[in-house]
PDB file of C-alpha atoms and ligand atoms in Angstrom:
ATOM      1  CA  MET Q   1     -18.419 -35.795  -9.775  1.00 54.00           C
ATOM      2  CA  PRO Q   2     -15.493 -36.845 -11.961  1.00 69.00           C
ATOM      3  CA  ARG Q   3     -13.458 -39.438  -9.994  1.00 82.00           C
ATOM      4  CA  MET Q   4      -9.930 -39.974 -11.228  1.00 85.00           C
ATOM      5  CA  ARG Q   5      -6.804 -41.809 -10.068  1.00 92.00           C
ATOM      6  CA  LEU Q   6      -4.493 -39.482  -8.165  1.00 93.00           C
ATOM      7  CA  ASP Q   7      -1.460 -40.311 -10.342  1.00 92.00           C
ATOM      8  CA  LYS Q   8      -3.449 -39.569 -13.494  1.00 87.00           C
ATOM      9  CA  LEU Q   9      -4.680 -36.276 -12.065  1.00 86.00           C
ATOM     10  CA  LEU Q  10      -1.148 -35.184 -11.106  1.00 87.00           C
ATOM     11  CA  ALA Q  11       0.118 -36.095 -14.563  1.00 80.00           C
ATOM     12  CA  HIS Q  12      -2.708 -33.996 -16.064  1.00 71.00           C
ATOM     13  CA  LEU Q  13      -1.628 -31.174 -13.821  1.00 75.00           C
ATOM     14  CA  ASN Q  14       1.815 -31.309 -15.485  1.00 67.00           C
ATOM     15  CA  CYS Q  15       3.590 -32.435 -12.304  1.00 80.00           C
ATOM     16  CA  GLY Q  16       5.572 -35.115 -14.144  1.00 79.00           C
ATOM     17  CA  SER Q  17       5.220 -38.373 -16.075  1.00 79.00           C
ATOM     18  CA  ARG Q  18       2.918 -41.062 -14.677  1.00 84.00           C
ATOM     19  CA  LYS Q  19       5.967 -42.933 -13.290  1.00 89.00           C
ATOM     20  CA  GLU Q  20       7.456 -39.799 -11.745  1.00 90.00           C
ATOM     21  CA  VAL Q  21       4.252 -38.764 -10.023  1.00 93.00           C
ATOM     22  CA  GLN Q  22       3.746 -42.294  -8.678  1.00 96.00           C
ATOM     23  CA  ALA Q  23       7.154 -42.029  -7.005  1.00 96.00           C
ATOM     24  CA  MET Q  24       6.245 -38.595  -5.587  1.00 96.00           C
ATOM     25  CA  ILE Q  25       2.996 -39.963  -4.170  1.00 97.00           C
ATOM     26  CA  ARG Q  26       4.677 -43.014  -2.593  1.00 97.00           C
ATOM     27  CA  ALA Q  27       7.315 -40.740  -1.054  1.00 97.00           C
ATOM     28  CA  GLY Q  28       4.567 -38.871   0.854  1.00 96.00           C
ATOM     29  CA  ARG Q  29       5.043 -35.596  -1.036  1.00 96.00           C
ATOM     30  CA  VAL Q  30       1.386 -35.293  -2.037  1.00 96.00           C
ATOM     31  CA  GLN Q  31      -1.565 -34.193   0.065  1.00 95.00           C
ATOM     32  CA  VAL Q  32      -5.190 -34.489  -0.953  1.00 94.00           C
ATOM     33  CA  ASN Q  33      -7.729 -32.358   0.897  1.00 91.00           C
ATOM     34  CA  GLY Q  34      -5.321 -31.800   3.750  1.00 92.00           C
ATOM     35  CA  ALA Q  35      -4.035 -35.368   4.292  1.00 94.00           C
ATOM     36  CA  VAL Q  36      -0.972 -37.141   2.866  1.00 96.00           C
ATOM     37  CA  GLU Q  37      -2.021 -39.731   0.255  1.00 96.00           C
ATOM     38  CA  ARG Q  38       0.528 -42.455  -0.580  1.00 97.00           C
ATOM     39  CA  ASP Q  39      -1.612 -44.544  -2.916  1.00 97.00           C
ATOM     40  CA  PRO Q  40      -1.209 -43.589  -6.585  1.00 97.00           C
ATOM     41  CA  ALA Q  41      -4.490 -45.393  -7.362  1.00 96.00           C
ATOM     42  CA  ALA Q  42      -6.529 -43.435  -4.794  1.00 96.00           C
ATOM     43  CA  LYS Q  43      -9.619 -41.972  -6.428  1.00 94.00           C
ATOM     44  CA  VAL Q  44     -10.081 -38.223  -6.117  1.00 91.00           C
ATOM     45  CA  ASP Q  45     -12.662 -35.774  -7.357  1.00 86.00           C
ATOM     46  CA  SER Q  46     -10.775 -33.970 -10.107  1.00 78.00           C
ATOM     47  CA  ASP Q  47     -13.072 -30.916  -9.942  1.00 74.00           C
ATOM     48  CA  THR Q  48     -12.931 -30.192  -6.252  1.00 82.00           C
ATOM     49  CA  ALA Q  49      -9.942 -32.005  -4.694  1.00 86.00           C
ATOM     50  CA  GLN Q  50      -7.265 -29.745  -3.276  1.00 89.00           C
ATOM     51  CA  VAL Q  51      -3.996 -31.346  -4.325  1.00 91.00           C
ATOM     52  CA  ILE Q  52      -0.730 -30.129  -2.847  1.00 93.00           C
ATOM     53  CA  LEU Q  53       2.701 -31.264  -4.049  1.00 93.00           C
ATOM     54  CA  ASP Q  54       5.715 -30.267  -1.946  1.00 93.00           C
ATOM     55  CA  GLY Q  55       3.624 -27.568  -0.273  1.00 90.00           C
ATOM     56  CA  GLN Q  56       2.370 -26.038  -3.545  1.00 88.00           C
ATOM     57  CA  THR Q  57      -1.305 -26.196  -4.481  1.00 87.00           C
ATOM     58  CA  GLN Q  58      -1.706 -27.645  -7.976  1.00 83.00           C
ATOM     59  CA  HIS Q  59      -4.323 -26.285 -10.372  1.00 71.00           C
ATOM     60  CA  TYR Q  60      -5.608 -27.415 -13.688  1.00 60.00           C
ATOM     61  CA  GLN Q  61      -4.301 -25.051 -16.302  1.00 56.00           C
ATOM     62  CA  ALA Q  62      -7.861 -24.908 -17.510  1.00 59.00           C
ATOM     63  CA  GLN Q  63      -8.903 -23.442 -14.198  1.00 81.00           C
ATOM     64  CA  ARG Q  64      -8.285 -19.755 -14.138  1.00 88.00           C
ATOM     65  CA  TYR Q  65      -8.813 -17.330 -11.283  1.00 92.00           C
ATOM     66  CA  TYR Q  66      -8.666 -13.559 -11.618  1.00 94.00           C
ATOM     67  CA  MET Q  67      -9.197 -10.642  -9.311  1.00 96.00           C
ATOM     68  CA  LEU Q  68     -10.882  -7.787 -11.183  1.00 97.00           C
ATOM     69  CA  ASN Q  69     -11.244  -4.251  -9.891  1.00 98.00           C
ATOM     70  CA  LYS Q  70     -14.667  -3.676 -11.422  1.00 98.00           C
ATOM     71  CA  PRO Q  71     -15.201  -0.114 -12.557  1.00 98.00           C
ATOM     72  CA  ALA Q  72     -18.587   1.611 -12.248  1.00 97.00           C
ATOM     73  CA  GLY Q  73     -20.647   1.573 -15.446  1.00 96.00           C
ATOM     74  CA  VAL Q  74     -20.190  -2.058 -16.521  1.00 96.00           C
ATOM     75  CA  ILE Q  75     -22.625  -4.835 -15.714  1.00 96.00           C
ATOM     76  CA  THR Q  76     -21.793  -8.177 -14.116  1.00 95.00           C
ATOM     77  CA  ALA Q  77     -22.777 -10.390 -17.022  1.00 83.00           C
ATOM     78  CA  SER Q  78     -20.951 -12.345 -19.679  1.00 78.00           C
ATOM     79  CA  ARG Q  79     -22.787 -10.792 -22.598  1.00 81.00           C
ATOM     80  CA  ASP Q  80     -25.293  -7.984 -22.984  1.00 85.00           C
ATOM     81  CA  ALA Q  81     -26.730  -6.354 -26.073  1.00 86.00           C
ATOM     82  CA  ARG Q  82     -26.881  -2.869 -24.576  1.00 90.00           C
ATOM     83  CA  HIS Q  83     -24.248  -2.509 -21.861  1.00 90.00           C
ATOM     84  CA  ALA Q  84     -20.530  -3.082 -21.497  1.00 93.00           C
ATOM     85  CA  THR Q  85     -19.867  -6.184 -19.384  1.00 96.00           C
ATOM     86  CA  VAL Q  86     -17.127  -7.191 -16.966  1.00 97.00           C
ATOM     87  CA  LEU Q  87     -15.994  -9.947 -19.325  1.00 95.00           C
ATOM     88  CA  GLU Q  88     -15.318  -7.364 -22.026  1.00 95.00           C
ATOM     89  CA  LEU Q  89     -12.548  -6.038 -19.769  1.00 95.00           C
ATOM     90  CA  PHE Q  90     -10.687  -9.280 -20.635  1.00 90.00           C
ATOM     91  CA  PRO Q  91      -9.062  -9.772 -24.046  1.00 86.00           C
ATOM     92  CA  GLU Q  92     -11.369 -11.700 -26.347  1.00 84.00           C
ATOM     93  CA  GLU Q  93      -9.101 -14.751 -26.552  1.00 76.00           C
ATOM     94  CA  MET Q  94      -9.245 -15.147 -22.748  1.00 82.00           C
ATOM     95  CA  ARG Q  95     -13.014 -14.928 -22.300  1.00 85.00           C
ATOM     96  CA  ARG Q  96     -14.076 -18.436 -23.240  1.00 79.00           C
ATOM     97  CA  GLY Q  97     -15.404 -20.302 -20.187  1.00 83.00           C
ATOM     98  CA  LEU Q  98     -14.932 -17.379 -17.781  1.00 90.00           C
ATOM     99  CA  PHE Q  99     -17.704 -15.933 -15.637  1.00 93.00           C
ATOM    100  CA  ALA Q 100     -18.003 -13.630 -12.647  1.00 96.00           C
ATOM    101  CA  VAL Q 101     -18.599 -15.053  -9.177  1.00 95.00           C
ATOM    102  CA  GLY Q 102     -21.713 -13.345  -7.868  1.00 93.00           C
ATOM    103  CA  ARG Q 103     -22.905  -9.948  -8.940  1.00 94.00           C
ATOM    104  CA  LEU Q 104     -22.146  -6.313  -8.267  1.00 97.00           C
ATOM    105  CA  ASP Q 105     -24.547  -3.552  -9.350  1.00 97.00           C
ATOM    106  CA  LYS Q 106     -23.687  -1.565 -12.459  1.00 97.00           C
ATOM    107  CA  ASP Q 107     -22.614   1.433 -10.371  1.00 97.00           C
ATOM    108  CA  THR Q 108     -20.678  -0.647  -7.776  1.00 98.00           C
ATOM    109  CA  GLU Q 109     -16.901  -0.860  -8.034  1.00 98.00           C
ATOM    110  CA  GLY Q 110     -14.294  -3.133  -6.581  1.00 98.00           C
ATOM    111  CA  LEU Q 111     -13.452  -6.763  -5.985  1.00 98.00           C
ATOM    112  CA  LEU Q 112     -14.955  -9.295  -8.358  1.00 98.00           C
ATOM    113  CA  ILE Q 113     -13.622 -12.823  -8.914  1.00 97.00           C
ATOM    114  CA  VAL Q 114     -13.680 -14.019 -12.508  1.00 96.00           C
ATOM    115  CA  THR Q 115     -13.009 -17.718 -13.048  1.00 94.00           C
ATOM    116  CA  ASP Q 116     -13.973 -20.858 -14.938  1.00 89.00           C
ATOM    117  CA  ASP Q 117     -14.265 -22.874 -11.704  1.00 89.00           C
ATOM    118  CA  GLY Q 118     -17.960 -23.565 -11.150  1.00 88.00           C
ATOM    119  CA  ALA Q 119     -17.375 -25.458  -7.905  1.00 86.00           C
ATOM    120  CA  LEU Q 120     -15.550 -22.546  -6.278  1.00 90.00           C
ATOM    121  CA  SER Q 121     -18.194 -20.113  -7.459  1.00 91.00           C
ATOM    122  CA  HIS Q 122     -20.932 -22.286  -6.047  1.00 88.00           C
ATOM    123  CA  ALA Q 123     -19.142 -22.611  -2.703  1.00 88.00           C
ATOM    124  CA  LEU Q 124     -18.552 -18.859  -2.412  1.00 90.00           C
ATOM    125  CA  MET Q 125     -22.128 -17.956  -3.283  1.00 88.00           C
ATOM    126  CA  SER Q 126     -23.870 -20.674  -1.285  1.00 85.00           C
ATOM    127  CA  PRO Q 127     -26.328 -18.985   1.106  1.00 82.00           C
ATOM    128  CA  THR Q 128     -25.478 -21.522   3.813  1.00 84.00           C
ATOM    129  CA  ARG Q 129     -21.733 -20.828   3.788  1.00 84.00           C
ATOM    130  CA  HIS Q 130     -22.163 -17.189   4.893  1.00 85.00           C
ATOM    131  CA  VAL Q 131     -18.928 -16.052   3.242  1.00 89.00           C
ATOM    132  CA  TYR Q 132     -18.461 -12.485   4.373  1.00 90.00           C
ATOM    133  CA  LYS Q 133     -18.166  -9.483   2.090  1.00 94.00           C
ATOM    134  CA  VAL Q 134     -16.791  -6.087   3.009  1.00 96.00           C
ATOM    135  CA  TYR Q 135     -17.902  -2.876   1.289  1.00 98.00           C
ATOM    136  CA  GLU Q 136     -16.896   0.744   1.651  1.00 98.00           C
ATOM    137  CA  ALA Q 137     -19.496   3.340   0.791  1.00 98.00           C
ATOM    138  CA  VAL Q 138     -19.846   7.099   0.563  1.00 98.00           C
ATOM    139  CA  VAL Q 139     -23.163   7.964   2.113  1.00 98.00           C
ATOM    140  CA  GLU Q 140     -25.332  11.083   2.130  1.00 98.00           C
ATOM    141  CA  GLY Q 141     -28.026  11.974   4.639  1.00 96.00           C
ATOM    142  CA  GLU Q 142     -28.032  11.641   8.383  1.00 95.00           C
ATOM    143  CA  LEU Q 143     -27.609   8.096   9.651  1.00 97.00           C
ATOM    144  CA  LEU Q 144     -29.616   7.173  12.752  1.00 97.00           C
ATOM    145  CA  PRO Q 145     -27.481   7.473  15.905  1.00 97.00           C
ATOM    146  CA  ASP Q 146     -28.037   3.768  16.644  1.00 97.00           C
ATOM    147  CA  ALA Q 147     -27.403   2.607  13.063  1.00 97.00           C
ATOM    148  CA  GLU Q 148     -24.468   0.413  14.158  1.00 98.00           C
ATOM    149  CA  ALA Q 149     -26.596  -1.337  16.791  1.00 98.00           C
ATOM    150  CA  ARG Q 150     -29.405  -1.911  14.294  1.00 97.00           C
ATOM    151  CA  PHE Q 151     -26.957  -3.504  11.846  1.00 97.00           C
ATOM    152  CA  ALA Q 152     -25.526  -5.681  14.619  1.00 97.00           C
ATOM    153  CA  LYS Q 153     -28.950  -6.879  15.686  1.00 97.00           C
ATOM    154  CA  GLY Q 154     -30.117  -7.733  12.149  1.00 96.00           C
ATOM    155  CA  LEU Q 155     -31.935  -5.006  10.247  1.00 95.00           C
ATOM    156  CA  THR Q 156     -35.429  -5.223   8.850  1.00 93.00           C
ATOM    157  CA  LEU Q 157     -35.524  -3.521   5.449  1.00 93.00           C
ATOM    158  CA  ARG Q 158     -38.341  -1.217   4.364  1.00 85.00           C
ATOM    159  CA  ASP Q 159     -40.063  -4.067   2.472  1.00 91.00           C
ATOM    160  CA  GLY Q 160     -39.967  -6.317   5.561  1.00 92.00           C
ATOM    161  CA  THR Q 161     -36.911  -8.381   4.530  1.00 94.00           C
ATOM    162  CA  VAL Q 162     -34.928  -9.438   7.613  1.00 95.00           C
ATOM    163  CA  CYS Q 163     -31.121  -9.321   7.302  1.00 96.00           C
ATOM    164  CA  LEU Q 164     -28.554 -11.341   9.203  1.00 95.00           C
ATOM    165  CA  PRO Q 165     -26.509  -9.437  11.759  1.00 96.00           C
ATOM    166  CA  ALA Q 166     -23.999  -7.209   9.971  1.00 97.00           C
ATOM    167  CA  ARG Q 167     -21.396  -4.629  10.917  1.00 97.00           C
ATOM    168  CA  LEU Q 168     -21.497  -0.902  10.194  1.00 98.00           C
ATOM    169  CA  GLU Q 169     -18.457   1.260  10.933  1.00 98.00           C
ATOM    170  CA  ARG Q 170     -18.132   5.001  10.332  1.00 97.00           C
ATOM    171  CA  LEU Q 171     -14.715   5.709   8.811  1.00 97.00           C
ATOM    172  CA  PRO Q 172     -12.780   8.917   9.424  1.00 94.00           C
ATOM    173  CA  ASP Q 173     -12.910  11.183   6.355  1.00 91.00           C
ATOM    174  CA  ASP Q 174     -12.879  14.994   6.312  1.00 89.00           C
ATOM    175  CA  ALA Q 175     -14.554  15.360   2.935  1.00 92.00           C
ATOM    176  CA  VAL Q 176     -17.381  12.818   2.834  1.00 95.00           C
ATOM    177  CA  GLN Q 177     -19.370  10.516   5.106  1.00 96.00           C
ATOM    178  CA  ARG Q 178     -17.671   7.148   4.615  1.00 98.00           C
ATOM    179  CA  VAL Q 179     -18.721   3.819   6.093  1.00 98.00           C
ATOM    180  CA  ARG Q 180     -17.595   0.193   6.012  1.00 98.00           C
ATOM    181  CA  VAL Q 181     -20.255  -2.518   5.881  1.00 98.00           C
ATOM    182  CA  THR Q 182     -19.524  -6.210   6.557  1.00 96.00           C
ATOM    183  CA  LEU Q 183     -22.199  -8.711   5.509  1.00 95.00           C
ATOM    184  CA  ARG Q 184     -22.567 -12.488   5.484  1.00 92.00           C
ATOM    185  CA  GLU Q 185     -25.183 -12.675   2.735  1.00 92.00           C
ATOM    186  CA  GLY Q 186     -25.869 -11.134  -0.660  1.00 90.00           C
ATOM    187  CA  LYS Q 187     -29.416  -9.939  -1.114  1.00 92.00           C
ATOM    188  CA  TYR Q 188     -30.427  -7.711  -4.016  1.00 93.00           C
ATOM    189  CA  HIS Q 189     -29.012  -4.150  -3.553  1.00 96.00           C
ATOM    190  CA  GLN Q 190     -28.354  -5.162   0.035  1.00 96.00           C
ATOM    191  CA  VAL Q 191     -25.920  -2.467   1.130  1.00 98.00           C
ATOM    192  CA  LYS Q 192     -27.963   0.310  -0.475  1.00 98.00           C
ATOM    193  CA  ARG Q 193     -31.163  -0.961   1.119  1.00 97.00           C
ATOM    194  CA  MET Q 194     -29.567  -1.432   4.553  1.00 97.00           C
ATOM    195  CA  ILE Q 195     -28.147   2.079   4.497  1.00 98.00           C
ATOM    196  CA  ALA Q 196     -31.556   3.403   3.383  1.00 96.00           C
ATOM    197  CA  ALA Q 197     -33.118   1.626   6.369  1.00 96.00           C
ATOM    198  CA  VAL Q 198     -30.940   3.685   8.736  1.00 97.00           C
ATOM    199  CA  GLY Q 199     -31.536   7.023   7.000  1.00 96.00           C
ATOM    200  CA  GLY Q 200     -28.768   7.283   4.397  1.00 97.00           C
ATOM    201  CA  VAL Q 201     -28.312   7.158   0.643  1.00 98.00           C
ATOM    202  CA  VAL Q 202     -25.342   5.336  -0.871  1.00 98.00           C
ATOM    203  CA  VAL Q 203     -23.726   7.533  -3.517  1.00 98.00           C
ATOM    204  CA  GLN Q 204     -20.631   5.393  -4.077  1.00 98.00           C
ATOM    205  CA  LEU Q 205     -20.089   1.720  -3.328  1.00 98.00           C
ATOM    206  CA  ARG Q 206     -17.007  -0.421  -3.564  1.00 98.00           C
ATOM    207  CA  ARG Q 207     -16.385  -4.016  -2.492  1.00 98.00           C
ATOM    208  CA  VAL Q 208     -12.993  -4.353  -0.853  1.00 97.00           C
ATOM    209  CA  GLN Q 209     -13.005  -7.930   0.478  1.00 95.00           C
ATOM    210  CA  LEU Q 210     -14.572 -11.337  -0.160  1.00 94.00           C
ATOM    211  CA  GLY Q 211     -13.958 -13.968   2.534  1.00 90.00           C
ATOM    212  CA  GLY Q 212     -10.285 -13.618   3.446  1.00 90.00           C
ATOM    213  CA  LEU Q 213      -9.329 -12.053   0.100  1.00 94.00           C
ATOM    214  CA  ARG Q 214      -8.737  -8.297  -0.123  1.00 94.00           C
ATOM    215  CA  LEU Q 215      -8.807  -6.210  -3.280  1.00 97.00           C
ATOM    216  CA  ASP Q 216      -5.243  -5.415  -4.374  1.00 95.00           C
ATOM    217  CA  SER Q 217      -4.931  -1.645  -3.931  1.00 94.00           C
ATOM    218  CA  GLY Q 218      -2.461  -1.609  -6.842  1.00 94.00           C
ATOM    219  CA  LEU Q 219      -5.165  -2.589  -9.342  1.00 95.00           C
ATOM    220  CA  ALA Q 220      -6.687   0.421 -11.103  1.00 96.00           C
ATOM    221  CA  ALA Q 221     -10.409   0.320 -11.940  1.00 97.00           C
ATOM    222  CA  GLY Q 222     -10.878  -2.000 -14.921  1.00 96.00           C
ATOM    223  CA  GLU Q 223      -7.632  -3.910 -14.314  1.00 95.00           C
ATOM    224  CA  PHE Q 224      -7.360  -7.571 -13.393  1.00 94.00           C
ATOM    225  CA  ARG Q 225      -4.655 -10.028 -12.449  1.00 93.00           C
ATOM    226  CA  ALA Q 226      -4.401 -13.756 -11.722  1.00 90.00           C
ATOM    227  CA  LEU Q 227      -4.807 -14.794  -8.089  1.00 92.00           C
ATOM    228  CA  THR Q 228      -1.702 -16.103  -6.362  1.00 90.00           C
ATOM    229  CA  ASP Q 229      -1.773 -19.597  -4.832  1.00 86.00           C
ATOM    230  CA  GLU Q 230      -2.059 -18.045  -1.381  1.00 89.00           C
ATOM    231  CA  GLU Q 231      -5.011 -15.907  -2.449  1.00 92.00           C
ATOM    232  CA  LEU Q 232      -6.773 -18.862  -4.015  1.00 91.00           C
ATOM    233  CA  THR Q 233      -6.340 -20.810  -0.789  1.00 88.00           C
ATOM    234  CA  LEU Q 234      -7.896 -17.907   1.121  1.00 87.00           C
ATOM    235  CA  LEU Q 235     -10.931 -18.103  -1.162  1.00 86.00           C
ATOM    236  CA  GLN Q 236     -11.176 -21.894  -0.980  1.00 79.00           C
ATOM    237  CA  GLN Q 237     -11.139 -21.855   2.802  1.00 71.00           C
ATOM    238  CA  PRO Q 238     -12.881 -18.598   3.537  1.00 60.00           C
ATOM    239  CA  GLY Q 239     -12.649 -17.952   7.264  1.00 58.00           C
ATOM    240  CA  GLN Q 240     -15.682 -16.844   9.179  1.00 57.00           C
ATOM    241  CA  GLU Q 241     -15.529 -13.327  10.548  1.00 61.00           C
ATOM    242  CA  SER Q 242     -17.463 -12.885  13.737  1.00 64.00           C
ATOM    243  CA  ILE Q 243     -19.967 -10.123  13.198  1.00 65.00           C
TER     244      ILE Q 243
HETATM  245  N1  URA E 301     -24.981  -4.193  -2.182  1.00 83.87           N
HETATM  246  C1  URA E 301     -25.493  -3.332  -3.079  1.00 83.87           C
HETATM  247  O1  URA E 301     -26.384  -2.562  -2.774  1.00 83.87           O
HETATM  248  N2  URA E 301     -24.962  -3.355  -4.318  1.00 83.87           N
HETATM  249  C2  URA E 301     -23.944  -4.157  -4.694  1.00 83.87           C
HETATM  250  O2  URA E 301     -23.504  -4.106  -5.840  1.00 83.87           O
HETATM  251  C3  URA E 301     -23.436  -5.055  -3.737  1.00 83.87           C
HETATM  252  C4  URA E 301     -23.973  -5.052  -2.483  1.00 83.87           C
END
């Protein structure tokens, strides 16, 4: 882990000259990982430390965080010889160093984080962190009457895989059968296989939330935008939803 003096890190973050940031630190205006740090020489991990100056989280300019509304038909990969990829939705000059956090199927739409921050990606995807993910799906077929209870208990998939307790909600919709699924893990084709295990077939799937971060409903499919500071904080400290 790259350890660096706090004053040097703040200067790298364009918060001021070395002298200026030393004064800011001594004045108690800087927090590191939630606690005020008054020592300019304190060593911090420049990759993972959360540094706040006057209430504002500071980010390396090199660290970029985007919310993409992934359209169906593109694959979650950086490069592919045969298929269009999510990174190709970004202008070529922006792509260097960026990657998608986790994976959505080719036909799945919705919230995907694209960043160059490996530590955040690792934290969000870690199987032990149980960051929750919320999907909305259009489903065909007749779901078992006790499908919700089976999700809540922890489903066993057709191949014997046991899932953590999850939530299934039937959403009101006059035209189609629509459900919301909340999970705390990310197994291969998990939503499709869980719905299959209770009698349905997913015909449309969209991720609408990751941890505390919701997909911006103003983003059309294929569009992206930078995360705000508040949104990034939501991702860095993803709350636990009780399922
Ligand atoms: N579950 C699926 O089945 N597919 C996805 O893309 C994500 C979750």
